Short mmCIF file of C-alpha atoms and ligand atoms in Angstrom, two decimals:
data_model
loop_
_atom_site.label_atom_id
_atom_site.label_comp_id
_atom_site.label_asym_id
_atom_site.label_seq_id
_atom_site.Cartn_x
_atom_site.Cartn_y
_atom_site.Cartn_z
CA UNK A 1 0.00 0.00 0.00
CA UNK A 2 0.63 3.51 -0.55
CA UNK A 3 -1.09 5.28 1.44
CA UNK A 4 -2.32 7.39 -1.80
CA UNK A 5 -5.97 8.52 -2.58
CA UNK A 6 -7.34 10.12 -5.57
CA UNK A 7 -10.71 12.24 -4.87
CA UNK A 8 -12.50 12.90 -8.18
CA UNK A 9 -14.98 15.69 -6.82
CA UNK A 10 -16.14 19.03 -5.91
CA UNK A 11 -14.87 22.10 -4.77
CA UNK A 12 -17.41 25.00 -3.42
CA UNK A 13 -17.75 28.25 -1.47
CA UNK A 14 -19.72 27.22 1.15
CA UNK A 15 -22.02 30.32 2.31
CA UNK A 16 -23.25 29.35 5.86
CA UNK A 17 -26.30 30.98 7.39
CA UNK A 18 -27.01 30.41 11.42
CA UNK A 19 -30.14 30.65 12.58
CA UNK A 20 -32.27 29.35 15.29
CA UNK A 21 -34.94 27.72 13.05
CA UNK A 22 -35.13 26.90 10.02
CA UNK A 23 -37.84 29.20 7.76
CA UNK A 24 -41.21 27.81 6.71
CA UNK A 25 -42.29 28.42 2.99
CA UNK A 26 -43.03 32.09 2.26
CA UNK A 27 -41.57 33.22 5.50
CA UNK A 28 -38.83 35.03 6.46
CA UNK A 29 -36.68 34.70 9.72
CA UNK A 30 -33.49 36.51 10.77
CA UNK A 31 -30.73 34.75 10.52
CA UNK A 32 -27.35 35.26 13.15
CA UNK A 33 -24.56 35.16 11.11
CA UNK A 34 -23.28 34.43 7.81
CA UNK A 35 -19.68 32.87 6.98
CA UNK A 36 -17.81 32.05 3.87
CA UNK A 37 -15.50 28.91 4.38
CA UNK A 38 -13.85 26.17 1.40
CA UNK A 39 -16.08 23.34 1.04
CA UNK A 40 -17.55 20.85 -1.17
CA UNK A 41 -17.62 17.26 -0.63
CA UNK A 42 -14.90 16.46 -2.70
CA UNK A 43 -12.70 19.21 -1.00
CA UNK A 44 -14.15 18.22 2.04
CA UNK A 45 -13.12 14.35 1.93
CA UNK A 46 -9.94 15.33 0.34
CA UNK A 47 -8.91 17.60 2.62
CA UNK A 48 -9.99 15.01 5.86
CA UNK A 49 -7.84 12.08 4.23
CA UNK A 50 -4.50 14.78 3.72
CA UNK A 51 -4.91 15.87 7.33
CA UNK A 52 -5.13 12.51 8.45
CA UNK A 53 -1.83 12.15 6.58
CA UNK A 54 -2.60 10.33 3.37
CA UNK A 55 -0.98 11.48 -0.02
CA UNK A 56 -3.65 12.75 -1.54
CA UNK A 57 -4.46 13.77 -5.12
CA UNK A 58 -7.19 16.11 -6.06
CA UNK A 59 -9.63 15.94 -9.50
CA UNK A 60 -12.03 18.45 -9.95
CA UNK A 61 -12.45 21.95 -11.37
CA UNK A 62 -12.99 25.62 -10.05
CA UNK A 63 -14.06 29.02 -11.62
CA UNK A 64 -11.58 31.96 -13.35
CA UNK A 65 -13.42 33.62 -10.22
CA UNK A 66 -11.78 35.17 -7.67
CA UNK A 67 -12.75 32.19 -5.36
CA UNK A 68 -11.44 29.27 -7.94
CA UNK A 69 -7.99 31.13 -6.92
CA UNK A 70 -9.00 31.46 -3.43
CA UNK A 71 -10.00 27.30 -3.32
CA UNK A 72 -7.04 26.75 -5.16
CA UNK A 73 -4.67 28.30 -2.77
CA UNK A 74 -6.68 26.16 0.01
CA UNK A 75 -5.96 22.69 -1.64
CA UNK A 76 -2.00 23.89 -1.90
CA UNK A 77 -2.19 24.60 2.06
CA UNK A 78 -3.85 21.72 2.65
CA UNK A 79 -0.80 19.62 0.81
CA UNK A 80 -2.96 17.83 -1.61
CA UNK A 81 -1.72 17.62 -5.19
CA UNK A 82 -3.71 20.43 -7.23
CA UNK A 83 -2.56 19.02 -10.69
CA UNK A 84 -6.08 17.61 -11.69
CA UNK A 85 -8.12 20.34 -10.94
CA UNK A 86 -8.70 22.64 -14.10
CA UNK A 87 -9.67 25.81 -13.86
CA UNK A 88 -13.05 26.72 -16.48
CA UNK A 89 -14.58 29.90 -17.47
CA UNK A 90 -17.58 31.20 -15.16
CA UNK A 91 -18.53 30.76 -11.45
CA UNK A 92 -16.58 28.02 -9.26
CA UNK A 93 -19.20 25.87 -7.28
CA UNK A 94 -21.42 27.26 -4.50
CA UNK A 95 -22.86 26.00 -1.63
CA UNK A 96 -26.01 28.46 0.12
CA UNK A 97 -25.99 26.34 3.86
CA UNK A 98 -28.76 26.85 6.72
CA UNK A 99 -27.41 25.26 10.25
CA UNK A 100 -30.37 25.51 12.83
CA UNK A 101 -29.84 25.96 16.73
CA UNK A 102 -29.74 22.13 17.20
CA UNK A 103 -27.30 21.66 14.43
CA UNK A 104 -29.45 20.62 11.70
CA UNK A 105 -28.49 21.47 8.77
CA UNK A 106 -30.09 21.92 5.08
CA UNK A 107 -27.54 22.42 1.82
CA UNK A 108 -28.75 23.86 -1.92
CA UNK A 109 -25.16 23.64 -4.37
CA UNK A 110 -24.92 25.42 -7.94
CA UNK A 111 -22.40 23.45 -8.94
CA UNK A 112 -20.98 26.11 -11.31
CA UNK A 113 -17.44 25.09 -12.37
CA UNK A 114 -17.91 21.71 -10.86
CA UNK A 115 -19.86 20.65 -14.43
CA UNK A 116 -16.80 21.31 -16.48
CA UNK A 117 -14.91 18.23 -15.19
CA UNK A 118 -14.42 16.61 -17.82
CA UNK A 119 -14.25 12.60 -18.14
CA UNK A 120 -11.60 12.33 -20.39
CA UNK A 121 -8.82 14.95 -18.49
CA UNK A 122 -10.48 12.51 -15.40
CA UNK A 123 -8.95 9.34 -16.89
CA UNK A 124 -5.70 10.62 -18.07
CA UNK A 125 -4.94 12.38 -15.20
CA UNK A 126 -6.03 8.74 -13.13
CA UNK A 127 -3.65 6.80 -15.01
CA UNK A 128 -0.35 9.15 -15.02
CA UNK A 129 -0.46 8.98 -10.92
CA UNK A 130 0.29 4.81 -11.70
CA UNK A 131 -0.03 3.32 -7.83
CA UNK A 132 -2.96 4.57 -6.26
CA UNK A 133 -5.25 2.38 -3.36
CA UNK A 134 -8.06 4.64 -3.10
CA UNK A 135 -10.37 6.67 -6.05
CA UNK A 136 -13.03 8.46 -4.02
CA UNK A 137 -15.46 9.98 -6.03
CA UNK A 138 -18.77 11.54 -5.05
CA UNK A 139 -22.01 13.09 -6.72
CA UNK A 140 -21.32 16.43 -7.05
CA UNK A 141 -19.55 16.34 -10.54
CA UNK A 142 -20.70 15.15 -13.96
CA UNK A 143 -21.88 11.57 -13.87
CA UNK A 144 -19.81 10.70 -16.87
CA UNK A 145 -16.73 12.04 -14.95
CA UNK A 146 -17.93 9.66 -11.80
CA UNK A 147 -17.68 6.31 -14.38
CA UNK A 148 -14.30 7.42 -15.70
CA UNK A 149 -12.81 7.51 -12.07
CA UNK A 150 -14.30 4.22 -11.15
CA UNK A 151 -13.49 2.50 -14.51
CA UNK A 152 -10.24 3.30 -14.90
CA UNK A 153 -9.60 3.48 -10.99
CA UNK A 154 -10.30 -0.10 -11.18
CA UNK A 155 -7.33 -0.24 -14.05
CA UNK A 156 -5.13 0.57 -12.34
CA UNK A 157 -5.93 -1.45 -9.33
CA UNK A 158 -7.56 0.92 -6.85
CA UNK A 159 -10.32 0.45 -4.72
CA UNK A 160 -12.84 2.55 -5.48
CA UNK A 161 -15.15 4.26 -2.75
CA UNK A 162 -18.15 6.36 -3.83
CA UNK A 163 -20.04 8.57 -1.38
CA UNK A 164 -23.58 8.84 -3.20
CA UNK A 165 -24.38 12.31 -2.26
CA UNK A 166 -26.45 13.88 -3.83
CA UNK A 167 -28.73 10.97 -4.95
CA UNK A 168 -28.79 11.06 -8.35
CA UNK A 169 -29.77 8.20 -10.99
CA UNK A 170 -26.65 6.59 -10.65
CA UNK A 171 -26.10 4.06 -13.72
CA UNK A 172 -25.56 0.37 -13.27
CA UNK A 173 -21.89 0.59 -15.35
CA UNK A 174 -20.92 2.73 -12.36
CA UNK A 175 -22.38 0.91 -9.15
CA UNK A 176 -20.87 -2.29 -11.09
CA UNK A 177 -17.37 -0.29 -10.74
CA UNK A 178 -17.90 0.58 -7.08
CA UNK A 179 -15.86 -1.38 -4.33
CA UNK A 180 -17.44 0.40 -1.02
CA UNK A 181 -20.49 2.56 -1.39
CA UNK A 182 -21.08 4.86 1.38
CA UNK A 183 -24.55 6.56 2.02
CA UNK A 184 -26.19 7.99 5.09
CA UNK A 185 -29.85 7.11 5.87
CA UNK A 186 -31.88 9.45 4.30
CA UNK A 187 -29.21 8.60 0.79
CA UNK A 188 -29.98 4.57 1.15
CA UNK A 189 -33.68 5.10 1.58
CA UNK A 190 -33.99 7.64 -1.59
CA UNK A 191 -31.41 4.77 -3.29
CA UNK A 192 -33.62 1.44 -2.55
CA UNK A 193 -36.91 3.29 -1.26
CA UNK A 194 -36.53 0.45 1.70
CA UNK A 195 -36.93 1.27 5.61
CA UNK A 196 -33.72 2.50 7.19
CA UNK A 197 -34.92 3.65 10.50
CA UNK A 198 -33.88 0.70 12.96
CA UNK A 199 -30.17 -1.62 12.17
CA UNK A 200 -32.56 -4.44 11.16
CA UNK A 201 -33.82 -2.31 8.20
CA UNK A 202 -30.70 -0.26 7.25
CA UNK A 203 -28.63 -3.98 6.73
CA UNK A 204 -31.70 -5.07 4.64
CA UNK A 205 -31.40 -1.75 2.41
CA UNK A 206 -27.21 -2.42 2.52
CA UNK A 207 -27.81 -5.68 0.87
CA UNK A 208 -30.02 -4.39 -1.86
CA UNK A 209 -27.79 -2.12 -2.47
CA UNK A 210 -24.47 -4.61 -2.91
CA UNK A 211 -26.65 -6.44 -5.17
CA UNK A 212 -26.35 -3.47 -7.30
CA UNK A 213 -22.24 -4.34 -7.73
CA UNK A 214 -20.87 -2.82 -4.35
CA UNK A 215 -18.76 -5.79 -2.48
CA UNK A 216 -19.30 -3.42 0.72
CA UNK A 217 -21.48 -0.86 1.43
CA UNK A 218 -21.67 1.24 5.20
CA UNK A 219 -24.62 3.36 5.55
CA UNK A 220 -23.55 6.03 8.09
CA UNK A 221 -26.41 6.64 10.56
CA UNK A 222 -25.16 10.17 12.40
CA UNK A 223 -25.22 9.30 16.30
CA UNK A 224 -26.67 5.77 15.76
CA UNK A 225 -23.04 4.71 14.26
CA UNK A 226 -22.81 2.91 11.55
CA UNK A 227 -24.26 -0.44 9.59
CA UNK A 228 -22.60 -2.03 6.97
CA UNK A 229 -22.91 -5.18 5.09
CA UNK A 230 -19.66 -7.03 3.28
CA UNK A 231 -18.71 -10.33 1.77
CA UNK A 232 -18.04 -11.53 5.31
CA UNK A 233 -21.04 -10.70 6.71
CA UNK A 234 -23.11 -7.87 8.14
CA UNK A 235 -23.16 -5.81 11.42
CA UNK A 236 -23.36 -2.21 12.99
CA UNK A 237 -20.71 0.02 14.77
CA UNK A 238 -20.90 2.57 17.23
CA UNK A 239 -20.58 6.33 17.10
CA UNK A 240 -18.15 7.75 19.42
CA UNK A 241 -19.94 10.07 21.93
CA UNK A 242 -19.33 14.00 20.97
CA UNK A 243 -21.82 17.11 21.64
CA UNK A 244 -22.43 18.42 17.76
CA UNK A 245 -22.53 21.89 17.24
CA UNK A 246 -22.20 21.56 13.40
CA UNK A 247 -22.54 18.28 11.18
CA UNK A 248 -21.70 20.10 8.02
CA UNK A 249 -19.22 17.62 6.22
CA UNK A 250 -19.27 14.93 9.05
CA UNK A 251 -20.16 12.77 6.40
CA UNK A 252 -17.46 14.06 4.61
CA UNK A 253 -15.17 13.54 7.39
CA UNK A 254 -16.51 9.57 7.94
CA UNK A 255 -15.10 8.89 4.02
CA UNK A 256 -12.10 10.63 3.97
CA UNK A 257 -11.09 9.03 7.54
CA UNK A 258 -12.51 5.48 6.19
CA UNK A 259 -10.30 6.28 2.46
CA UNK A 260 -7.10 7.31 4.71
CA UNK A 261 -7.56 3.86 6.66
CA UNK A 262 -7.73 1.71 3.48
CA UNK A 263 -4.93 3.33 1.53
CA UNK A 264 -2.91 2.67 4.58
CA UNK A 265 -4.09 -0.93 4.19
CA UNK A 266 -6.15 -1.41 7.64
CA UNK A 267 -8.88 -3.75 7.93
CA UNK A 268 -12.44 -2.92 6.88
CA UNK A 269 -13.28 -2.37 10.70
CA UNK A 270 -10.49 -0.77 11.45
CA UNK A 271 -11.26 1.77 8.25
CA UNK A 272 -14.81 2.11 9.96
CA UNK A 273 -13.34 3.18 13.11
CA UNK A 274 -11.21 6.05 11.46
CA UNK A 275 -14.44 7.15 9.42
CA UNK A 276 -16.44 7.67 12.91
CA UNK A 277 -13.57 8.88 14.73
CA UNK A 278 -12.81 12.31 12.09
CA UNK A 279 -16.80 12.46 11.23
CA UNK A 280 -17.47 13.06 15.41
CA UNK A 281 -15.01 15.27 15.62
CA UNK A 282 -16.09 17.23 12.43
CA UNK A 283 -19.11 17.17 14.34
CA UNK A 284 -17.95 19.36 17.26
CA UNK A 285 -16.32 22.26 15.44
CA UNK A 286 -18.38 24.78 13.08
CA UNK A 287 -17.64 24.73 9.16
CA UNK A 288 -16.72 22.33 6.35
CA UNK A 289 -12.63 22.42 6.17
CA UNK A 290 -12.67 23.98 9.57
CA UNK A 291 -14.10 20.85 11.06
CA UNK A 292 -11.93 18.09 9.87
CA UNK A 293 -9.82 17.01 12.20
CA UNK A 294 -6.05 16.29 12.37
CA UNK A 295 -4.35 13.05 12.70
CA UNK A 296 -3.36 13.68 16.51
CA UNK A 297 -6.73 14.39 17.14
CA UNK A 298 -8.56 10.85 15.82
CA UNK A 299 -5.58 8.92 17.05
CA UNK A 300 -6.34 10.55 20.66
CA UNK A 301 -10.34 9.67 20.26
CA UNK A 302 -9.41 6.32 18.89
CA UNK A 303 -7.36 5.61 22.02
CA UNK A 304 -9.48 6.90 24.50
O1 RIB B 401 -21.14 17.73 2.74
C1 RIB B 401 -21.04 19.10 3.01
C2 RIB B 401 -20.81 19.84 1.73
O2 RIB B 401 -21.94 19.71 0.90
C3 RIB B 401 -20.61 21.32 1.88
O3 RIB B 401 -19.27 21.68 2.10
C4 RIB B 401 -21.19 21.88 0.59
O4 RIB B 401 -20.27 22.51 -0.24
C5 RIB B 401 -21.86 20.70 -0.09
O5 RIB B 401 -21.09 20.18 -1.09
#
């Protein structure tokens, strides 16, 4: 192993309103604050595998904006490989973000520069890295762009992880490509239209979805931990225990800890347990990047 992860995804401004409840339709609320932070869920997962020390390799594309230089400059920082991210003519990717008193959260994205990656530059760019153990991909780019990762991902022997959000119509010569397939609830009920709501449902709704072509597939349940089903069998883990403030890009934080663990080589489990580790901790910090923890800091929760 390698420890080396390519993330074919999205890069957005994330534009974060808090307010203490969320508005009803046609009526307006005051709102408490408003911050600008980099986000995305390709950034996002990215950026939680490099701080978790994986070498990590970024696809995607940004705006000739002001803010494609500004999420540029954040990936460099970050010490992830900016090579594969082009930059396209118009608006880089927005995200407008609501987070509620208790944390909730709701998300609209205008992908903007994000629909100019372009499958082709995806697969060339794949295959001139050689060794890589992990291709995470997720939906927030072009659909055609998400099958070039996986399919030539798999040629060149990584495992490929895909994080299914937003729920799109995700095409079988994809889902065929996909080694782990990572949704949260409310993403595996829209994918199957099964139950999720207790661990007996959620497994039932993992195994439909490996029948799709997934060998493994962990549906992330927030608090509740996580269920997962696998060639070995199925089963649930824990969450650790954390008081959320924020769970913008927990979810985020779960993959890239769960793509740092494989790259390194761990076990499935052990994989898990990084994924809940950095996706609690995102959980306790405001923000997208802001959130994601550092390697010292999952290690610590791990061992505790
Ligand atoms: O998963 C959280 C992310 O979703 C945000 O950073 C936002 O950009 C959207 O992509």
């Amino acid at each position: 192993m390698h420890n080396r992860i390519a993330v074919v995804g999205s890069l957005n401004i994330d534009l974060v309103v808090e307010l203490d409840r969320m508005p009803s339709a046609g009526e307006t609320v005051f709102g408490t604050s408003l911050q600008r932070h980099p986000g995305g869920k390709g950034l996002n997962q990215a950026v939680a595998a490099a701080r978790l020390e994986s070498e990590v390799h970024m696809i995607g594309a940004v705006g000739d904006d002001g803010s494609g230089d500004w999420l540029l400059g954040v990936v460099r920082r970050e010490n992830i490989d900016a090579r594969g991210i082009a930059q396209a003519s118009g608006t880089s990717g927005t995200a407008l973000i609501e987070v509620d008193s208790t944390g909730e959260n709701r998300i609209i994205v205008i992908p903007g520069a994000n629909n100019a990656v372009d499958p082709g530059a995806v697969a060339a760019h794949l295959t001139s890295l050689g060794a890589v153990d992990v291709v995470l991909t997720q939906g927030e780019v072009p659909i055609d762009a998400m099958v070039a990762a996986a399919e030539t991902g798999r040629s060149i022997g990584a495992r490929i992880v895909l994080n299914p959000a937003p729920v799109r119509d995700y095409p079988a010569e994809l889902l065929r490509n996909v080694d782990v397939l990572v949704p949260n609830e409310h993403e595996a009920h829209e994918l199957t239209g099964m139950p999720v709501g207790n661990m007996v449902d959620a497994v039932e709704a993992a195994q439909a979805l490996q029948e799709k072509g997934p060998s493994c597939v962990i549906i992330t349940r927030g608090d509740k931990g996580a269920v997962w089903t696998s060639p070995e069998g199925s089963g649930q883990s824990a969450a650790f225990k954390v008081s959320p403030v924020d769970t913008v890009a927990a979810g985020d934080a779960f993959c890239g800890g769960l793509a740092s663990g494989l790259a390194r080589g761990t076990t499935m489990a052990e994989a898990m347990r990084w994924g809940a580790a950095a996706g609690a901790l995102a959980a306790t910090i405001k923000g997208a990047v802001p959130s994601l923890p550092s390697l010292e800091k999952v290690t610590e929760l791990l061992e505790r």
